[in-house]
CSV table of N, CA and C in Angstrom, one decimal:
chain,number,residue,atom,x,y,z
A,1,MET,N,1.2,-1.5,0.2
A,1,MET,CA,0.0,0.2,0.1
A,1,MET,C,1.0,1.3,0.0
A,2,THR,N,0.3,2.0,-0.8
A,2,THR,CA,1.5,3.5,-0.7
A,2,THR,C,0.6,4.1,0.2
A,3,ILE,N,1.2,5.6,0.2
A,3,ILE,CA,1.0,6.4,1.0
A,3,ILE,C,-0.4,7.1,0.5
A,4,ASN,N,-0.7,7.2,-0.4
A,4,ASN,CA,-1.8,8.0,-1.6
A,4,ASN,C,-2.9,7.0,-1.3
A,5,GLN,N,-2.6,5.9,-1.4
A,5,GLN,CA,-3.8,4.7,-1.1
A,5,GLN,C,-4.6,4.6,0.2
A,6,ALA,N,-3.3,4.8,1.5
A,6,ALA,CA,-3.6,4.6,2.5
A,6,ALA,C,-5.1,5.7,2.9
A,7,ILE,N,-4.2,7.0,2.7
A,7,ILE,CA,-5.0,8.1,2.8
A,7,ILE,C,-6.4,8.1,1.9
A,8,ALA,N,-6.2,7.7,0.6
A,8,ALA,CA,-7.6,7.9,-0.1
A,8,ALA,C,-8.6,6.6,0.4
A,9,ARG,N,-7.9,4.9,1.1
A,9,ARG,CA,-8.9,4.5,1.7
A,9,ARG,C,-9.8,4.9,2.7
A,10,ILE,N,-8.8,5.7,3.8
A,10,ILE,CA,-9.5,6.5,5.0
A,10,ILE,C,-10.7,7.3,4.8
A,11,ASP,N,-10.1,8.4,3.7
A,11,ASP,CA,-10.9,9.5,3.2
A,11,ASP,C,-12.2,8.7,2.7
A,12,ASP,N,-12.1,7.7,2.1
A,12,ASP,CA,-13.5,7.3,1.6
A,12,ASP,C,-14.3,6.2,2.6
A,13,LEU,N,-13.7,5.7,3.8
A,13,LEU,CA,-14.5,5.0,4.8
A,13,LEU,C,-15.0,6.0,5.9
A,14,ARG,N,-14.4,7.5,6.0
A,14,ARG,CA,-15.1,8.4,6.9
A,14,ARG,C,-14.7,9.5,6.4
A,15,ASP,N,-15.9,10.5,6.8
A,15,ASP,CA,-15.4,11.9,6.7
A,15,ASP,C,-14.8,12.2,7.7
A,16,ASN,N,-13.6,13.1,7.3
A,16,ASN,CA,-12.7,13.5,8.2
A,16,ASN,C,-12.2,15.2,8.0
A,17,SER,N,-11.6,16.2,8.5
A,17,SER,CA,-10.9,17.2,8.2
A,17,SER,C,-9.5,17.1,8.3
A,18,MET,N,-8.9,15.7,8.9
A,18,MET,CA,-7.5,16.0,9.0
A,18,MET,C,-6.9,16.0,7.8
A,19,THR,N,-5.9,17.0,7.6
A,19,THR,CA,-5.1,17.5,6.4
A,19,THR,C,-4.2,15.8,6.1
A,20,ALA,N,-3.6,15.9,4.7
A,20,ALA,CA,-3.0,15.1,4.2
A,20,ALA,C,-1.7,15.1,4.8
A,21,ASP,N,-1.0,16.0,5.3
A,21,ASP,CA,0.2,16.1,6.0
A,21,ASP,C,0.4,15.7,7.2
A,22,ILE,N,-0.9,15.7,8.2
A,22,ILE,CA,-1.2,15.1,9.3
A,22,ILE,C,-1.3,13.6,9.3
A,23,LYS,N,-2.1,13.1,8.1
A,23,LYS,CA,-2.0,11.9,7.9
A,23,LYS,C,-0.8,11.1,7.8
A,24,ILE,N,0.1,11.9,7.0
A,24,ILE,CA,1.3,11.3,6.6
A,24,ILE,C,2.4,11.5,7.2
A,25,MET,N,2.2,12.0,8.6
A,25,MET,CA,3.0,11.8,9.7
A,25,MET,C,2.4,10.6,10.7
A,26,HIS,N,1.1,10.6,11.1
A,26,HIS,CA,0.6,9.3,11.4
A,26,HIS,C,1.5,8.2,10.7
A,27,LEU,N,1.2,7.8,9.5
A,27,LEU,CA,1.9,7.0,9.0
A,27,LEU,C,3.5,6.3,8.9
A,28,GLU,N,4.1,7.7,9.0
A,28,GLU,CA,5.4,7.8,9.3
A,28,GLU,C,5.9,7.4,10.6
A,29,ALA,N,5.3,7.6,11.4
A,29,ALA,CA,5.4,7.1,13.0
A,29,ALA,C,5.0,5.6,13.0
A,30,VAL,N,4.1,5.3,12.2
A,30,VAL,CA,3.9,4.0,12.0
A,30,VAL,C,4.7,2.8,11.7
A,31,ASP,N,5.3,3.3,10.5
A,31,ASP,CA,6.4,2.8,9.9
A,31,ASP,C,7.9,2.8,10.9
A,32,ARG,N,8.0,4.2,11.3
A,32,ARG,CA,9.2,4.2,12.2
A,32,ARG,C,9.2,3.1,13.4
A,33,GLN,N,8.0,3.4,13.9
A,33,GLN,CA,7.8,1.9,14.9
A,33,GLN,C,8.0,0.4,14.4
A,34,VAL,N,7.6,0.0,13.2
A,34,VAL,CA,7.8,-0.9,12.9
A,34,VAL,C,9.2,-1.2,12.2
A,35,TYR,N,9.6,0.0,12.1
A,35,TYR,CA,11.2,0.0,11.8
A,35,TYR,C,12.2,-0.6,13.2
A,36,GLU,N,11.7,0.3,13.6
A,36,GLU,CA,12.4,0.1,15.1
A,36,GLU,C,12.4,-1.3,16.2
A,37,GLU,N,10.9,-1.6,16.1
A,37,GLU,CA,10.5,-2.7,17.1
A,37,GLU,C,10.4,-3.8,16.2
A,38,ILE,N,10.4,-4.0,14.7
A,38,ILE,CA,10.3,-5.3,13.9
A,38,ILE,C,11.3,-5.5,13.3
A,39,ILE,N,11.8,-4.7,12.4
A,39,ILE,CA,12.7,-5.0,11.3
A,39,ILE,C,14.3,-5.0,11.7
A,40,LYS,N,14.5,-3.5,12.5
A,40,LYS,CA,15.7,-3.2,13.3
A,40,LYS,C,16.5,-4.8,13.8
A,41,GLY,N,17.3,-4.9,13.6
A,41,GLY,CA,17.9,-6.1,14.4
A,41,GLY,C,17.5,-7.5,13.6
A,42,ARG,N,17.2,-7.4,12.7
A,42,ARG,CA,17.1,-8.5,11.9
A,42,ARG,C,17.3,-8.9,10.6
A,43,GLU,N,17.6,-10.3,10.2
A,43,GLU,CA,17.9,-10.0,8.9
A,43,GLU,C,17.2,-9.4,7.9
A,44,GLY,N,18.3,-8.9,6.7
A,44,GLY,CA,17.7,-7.9,5.6
A,44,GLY,C,17.5,-7.0,6.3
A,45,ALA,N,17.6,-6.3,7.4
A,45,ALA,CA,17.4,-4.9,8.0
A,45,ALA,C,18.0,-4.1,7.3
A,46,GLU,N,19.3,-4.2,6.7
A,46,GLU,CA,19.8,-3.2,6.2
A,46,GLU,C,19.2,-2.9,4.7
A,47,ALA,N,18.4,-3.7,4.5
A,47,ALA,CA,17.9,-3.6,2.9
A,47,ALA,C,16.8,-2.5,2.7
A,48,VAL,N,16.3,-2.4,3.9
A,48,VAL,CA,15.4,-1.1,4.2
A,48,VAL,C,15.5,-0.1,5.1
A,49,ASP,N,15.1,0.9,4.2
A,49,ASP,CA,15.6,2.5,4.5
A,49,ASP,C,14.6,2.8,5.8
A,50,PHE,N,15.3,3.8,6.5
A,50,PHE,CA,14.7,3.9,7.8
A,50,PHE,C,13.6,5.0,7.3
A,51,PRO,N,12.1,4.9,7.6
A,51,PRO,CA,10.9,5.6,7.1
A,51,PRO,C,11.2,7.0,7.1
A,52,THR,N,11.4,7.9,6.6
A,52,THR,CA,11.0,9.4,6.4
A,52,THR,C,10.3,10.0,5.3
A,53,TYR,N,9.1,10.7,5.5
A,53,TYR,CA,8.1,10.8,4.4
A,53,TYR,C,7.6,12.5,4.4
A,54,THR,N,7.3,13.0,3.2
A,54,THR,CA,7.3,14.0,2.9
A,54,THR,C,5.9,14.2,2.1
A,55,ASP,N,5.5,15.3,2.2
A,55,ASP,CA,4.1,15.6,1.5
A,55,ASP,C,4.0,15.0,-0.2
A,56,ASN,N,5.4,15.3,-1.0
A,56,ASN,CA,5.5,14.5,-2.0
A,56,ASN,C,6.1,13.2,-2.2
A,57,ASP,N,6.0,12.4,-1.3
A,57,ASP,CA,6.2,11.0,-1.2
A,57,ASP,C,4.8,10.2,-1.2
A,58,GLY,N,4.0,10.9,-1.8
A,58,GLY,CA,2.7,9.6,-1.8
A,58,GLY,C,2.8,8.4,-2.6
A,59,GLU,N,3.6,8.2,-3.4
A,59,GLU,CA,3.8,7.2,-4.2
A,59,GLU,C,4.8,6.1,-3.1
A,60,LYS,N,5.2,6.4,-2.3
A,60,LYS,CA,6.1,5.4,-1.8
A,60,LYS,C,5.6,4.2,-1.2
A,61,THR,N,5.9,3.1,-1.4
A,61,THR,CA,5.4,2.2,-0.7
A,61,THR,C,5.6,2.2,0.8
A,62,LEU,N,4.6,1.7,1.8
A,62,LEU,CA,4.9,1.4,2.9
A,62,LEU,C,5.4,0.8,3.3
A,63,LEU,N,5.8,0.0,4.7
A,63,LEU,CA,6.5,-1.1,5.3
A,63,LEU,C,5.9,-2.1,5.0
A,64,VAL,N,4.9,-2.3,5.7
A,64,VAL,CA,3.9,-3.0,6.3
A,64,VAL,C,3.2,-4.0,4.8
A,65,PRO,N,3.1,-5.0,4.4
A,65,PRO,CA,2.6,-5.5,3.2
A,65,PRO,C,1.3,-5.9,3.4
A,66,SER,N,0.8,-6.2,2.3
A,66,SER,CA,-0.8,-7.0,2.2
A,66,SER,C,0.0,-8.4,2.8
A,67,PRO,N,-1.3,-9.2,3.7
A,67,PRO,CA,-2.6,-8.5,4.2
A,67,PRO,C,-2.6,-8.0,5.2
A,68,TYR,N,-1.2,-7.3,5.8
A,68,TYR,CA,-1.7,-6.7,7.2
A,68,TYR,C,-1.7,-5.2,6.9
A,69,ASP,N,-1.6,-4.7,5.6
A,69,ASP,CA,-1.7,-3.4,5.4
A,69,ASP,C,-2.8,-2.5,6.0
A,70,MET,N,-4.0,-3.1,6.0
A,70,MET,CA,-4.8,-2.2,6.5
A,70,MET,C,-4.7,-1.8,7.9
A,71,LEU,N,-3.4,-1.6,8.7
A,71,LEU,CA,-3.1,-1.4,9.8
A,71,LEU,C,-3.2,0.2,9.6
A,72,TYR,N,-2.6,0.3,8.7
A,72,TYR,CA,-2.1,1.9,8.5
A,72,TYR,C,-3.3,2.6,8.3
A,73,VAL,N,-4.8,2.4,7.7
A,73,VAL,CA,-6.1,2.4,7.6
A,73,VAL,C,-6.7,2.5,9.4
A,74,TYR,N,-6.5,1.5,9.8
A,74,TYR,CA,-7.0,1.7,11.0
A,74,TYR,C,-6.6,2.5,12.3
A,75,ARG,N,-4.8,2.7,11.9
A,75,ARG,CA,-4.5,3.9,12.7
A,75,ARG,C,-4.6,5.3,12.6
A,76,LEU,N,-5.1,5.3,11.3
A,76,LEU,CA,-5.6,6.6,10.6
A,76,LEU,C,-7.1,6.8,11.1
A,77,GLU,N,-7.2,5.9,11.1
A,77,GLU,CA,-9.2,6.2,11.7
A,77,GLU,C,-8.9,6.4,13.8
A,78,SER,N,-8.2,5.5,14.0
A,78,SER,CA,-8.2,5.9,15.3
A,78,SER,C,-7.7,7.3,15.9
A,79,GLU,N,-7.0,7.8,14.9
A,79,GLU,CA,-6.7,9.1,15.2
A,79,GLU,C,-7.6,10.3,14.9
A,80,ILE,N,-8.4,9.6,13.9
A,80,ILE,CA,-9.4,10.7,13.6
A,80,ILE,C,-10.6,10.6,14.6
A,81,CYS,N,-11.1,9.4,15.5
A,81,CYS,CA,-11.9,9.2,16.1
A,81,CYS,C,-11.2,10.0,17.4
A,82,TYR,N,-10.1,10.0,17.7
A,82,TYR,CA,-9.3,10.4,19.2
A,82,TYR,C,-9.9,11.9,18.9
A,83,THR,N,-9.5,12.5,17.7
A,83,THR,CA,-9.7,14.3,17.6
A,83,THR,C,-10.7,14.5,17.6
A,84,LEU,N,-12.4,13.4,17.2
A,84,LEU,CA,-13.4,13.7,17.6
A,84,LEU,C,-14.2,13.2,18.8
A,85,GLN,N,-13.2,12.6,19.3
A,85,GLN,CA,-13.5,12.3,21.0
A,85,GLN,C,-14.8,11.4,20.8
A,86,GLU,N,-14.5,10.4,19.6
A,86,GLU,CA,-15.4,9.3,19.7
A,86,GLU,C,-14.6,7.9,20.2
A,87,ILE,N,-14.8,7.7,21.6
A,87,ILE,CA,-13.4,7.0,21.8
A,87,ILE,C,-13.6,5.4,21.8
A,88,ASP,N,-15.1,5.0,21.8
A,88,ASP,CA,-15.5,4.1,21.7
A,88,ASP,C,-14.9,3.4,20.2
A,89,ARG,N,-15.1,4.1,19.1
A,89,ARG,CA,-14.7,3.8,17.7
A,89,ARG,C,-13.5,3.6,17.9
A,90,GLN,N,-12.5,4.7,18.6
A,90,GLN,CA,-11.1,4.9,18.4
A,90,GLN,C,-10.3,3.4,18.8
A,91,ALA,N,-11.4,2.9,20.4
A,91,ALA,CA,-11.0,1.8,20.6
A,91,ALA,C,-10.9,0.4,19.7
A,92,ASN,N,-12.1,0.6,19.2
A,92,ASN,CA,-12.2,-0.4,18.1
A,92,ASN,C,-11.3,-0.4,16.7
A,93,ALA,N,-10.9,0.9,16.6
A,93,ALA,CA,-9.8,0.7,15.5
A,93,ALA,C,-8.7,0.4,15.8
A,94,LEU,N,-8.2,0.9,17.4
A,94,LEU,CA,-6.9,0.5,17.7
A,94,LEU,C,-6.7,-0.9,18.0
A,95,THR,N,-7.9,-1.4,18.3
A,95,THR,CA,-7.8,-2.8,18.4
A,95,THR,C,-7.6,-3.8,17.5
A,96,ARG,N,-7.9,-3.3,16.3
A,96,ARG,CA,-8.0,-3.9,15.0
A,96,ARG,C,-6.6,-3.7,14.2
A,97,TYR,N,-6.2,-2.2,14.7
A,97,TYR,CA,-4.4,-2.0,14.4
A,97,TYR,C,-3.5,-3.1,15.1
A,98,ASN,N,-4.0,-3.3,16.4
A,98,ASN,CA,-2.9,-4.0,17.1
A,98,ASN,C,-2.9,-5.3,17.1
A,99,GLU,N,-4.2,-5.9,16.8
A,99,GLU,CA,-4.2,-7.1,16.0
A,99,GLU,C,-3.3,-7.4,15.1
A,100,LEU,N,-3.6,-6.3,13.6
A,100,LEU,CA,-2.9,-6.6,12.3
A,100,LEU,C,-1.2,-6.6,12.8
A,101,MET,N,-0.9,-5.7,13.5
A,101,MET,CA,0.9,-5.2,14.0
A,101,MET,C,1.1,-6.2,14.6
A,102,ASP,N,0.6,-7.2,15.5
A,102,ASP,CA,1.3,-8.1,16.1
A,102,ASP,C,1.3,-9.4,15.2
A,103,SER,N,0.2,-9.5,14.4
A,103,SER,CA,0.6,-10.6,13.3
A,103,SER,C,1.4,-10.3,12.5
A,104,PHE,N,1.3,-9.2,12.2
A,104,PHE,CA,2.4,-9.2,11.1
A,104,PHE,C,4.2,-9.2,11.6
A,105,ALA,N,4.1,-8.6,13.1
A,105,ALA,CA,5.4,-8.7,13.9
A,105,ALA,C,6.0,-10.3,14.0
A,106,ARG,N,4.6,-11.4,14.1
A,106,ARG,CA,5.0,-12.5,14.2
A,106,ARG,C,5.5,-13.5,13.4
A,107,LYS,N,5.0,-12.7,12.0
A,107,LYS,CA,5.5,-13.5,10.7
A,107,LYS,C,6.5,-13.0,10.4
A,108,TYR,N,7.0,-11.5,10.5
A,108,TYR,CA,8.3,-11.3,10.1
A,108,TYR,C,9.3,-11.6,11.3
A,109,ALA,N,8.9,-11.9,12.1
A,109,ALA,CA,10.1,-12.9,13.4
A,109,ALA,C,10.2,-14.2,12.8
A,110,ARG,N,9.1,-14.9,12.4
A,110,ARG,CA,9.1,-16.2,12.2
A,110,ARG,C,10.4,-16.2,10.4
A,111,GLU,N,10.0,-15.5,9.5
A,111,GLU,CA,11.2,-15.1,8.5
A,111,GLU,C,12.2,-14.6,8.7
A,112,HIS,N,12.7,-13.8,9.2
A,112,HIS,CA,13.9,-13.1,9.6
A,112,HIS,C,14.3,-13.5,10.9
A,113,GLN,N,15.6,-14.1,10.7
A,113,GLN,CA,16.3,-14.4,11.8
A,113,GLN,C,16.8,-13.5,12.8
A,114,ALA,N,16.9,-13.2,14.2
A,114,ALA,CA,17.4,-12.1,14.8
A,114,ALA,C,18.8,-12.2,14.5
A,115,LEU,N,19.7,-11.0,14.2
A,115,LEU,CA,21.0,-11.0,14.2
A,115,LEU,C,22.0,-10.9,15.6
A,116,PRO,N,23.1,-11.6,15.7
A,116,PRO,CA,23.4,-12.1,16.9
A,116,PRO,C,23.9,-11.0,17.9
A,117,HIS,N,23.7,-9.9,17.6
A,117,HIS,CA,24.2,-8.8,18.4
A,117,HIS,C,22.7,-8.2,19.1
A,118,ALA,N,22.0,-8.4,18.1
A,118,ALA,CA,20.6,-7.8,18.4
A,118,ALA,C,19.8,-8.2,19.9
A,119,PRO,N,18.9,-7.6,20.3
A,119,PRO,CA,18.3,-8.1,21.5
A,119,PRO,C,17.2,-9.0,21.1
A,120,VAL,N,16.6,-10.0,21.9
A,120,VAL,CA,15.9,-11.0,21.4
A,120,VAL,C,14.4,-10.1,21.7
A,121,ILE,N,13.5,-10.0,21.0
A,121,ILE,CA,11.9,-9.7,21.0
A,121,ILE,C,11.2,-10.9,20.9
A,122,TYR,N,10.1,-11.2,21.7
A,122,TYR,CA,9.6,-12.4,21.5
A,122,TYR,C,8.3,-12.0,21.4
A,123,TYR,N,7.5,-12.6,20.2
A,123,TYR,CA,6.0,-11.8,19.6
A,123,TYR,C,5.1,-13.6,20.0
């Protein structure tokens, strides 16, 4: 999923006034978390660039692939719901986000061995 696709998907699913640059900031935060907590310290990490996104990076592919990539949409939805003080909806979106993040982390850990010098994180 690209940055533009994630933004378009949440905009289709939910009316919101969040600007694209704020959405990009949240998407970058997700990818930084994925990089720091899941990818870094595992085989193949050197092939992954540390994520930094700007308004001109709409066609960049986000780090988490399908079928887990809806986590980006759920994260954006949770931020929108938080802003609108829709706490129950925010909690639902965060639950789905966390489920997908956990599933991706476990899959990534199974497929990429930890480097010898890296701390082991169990999922």
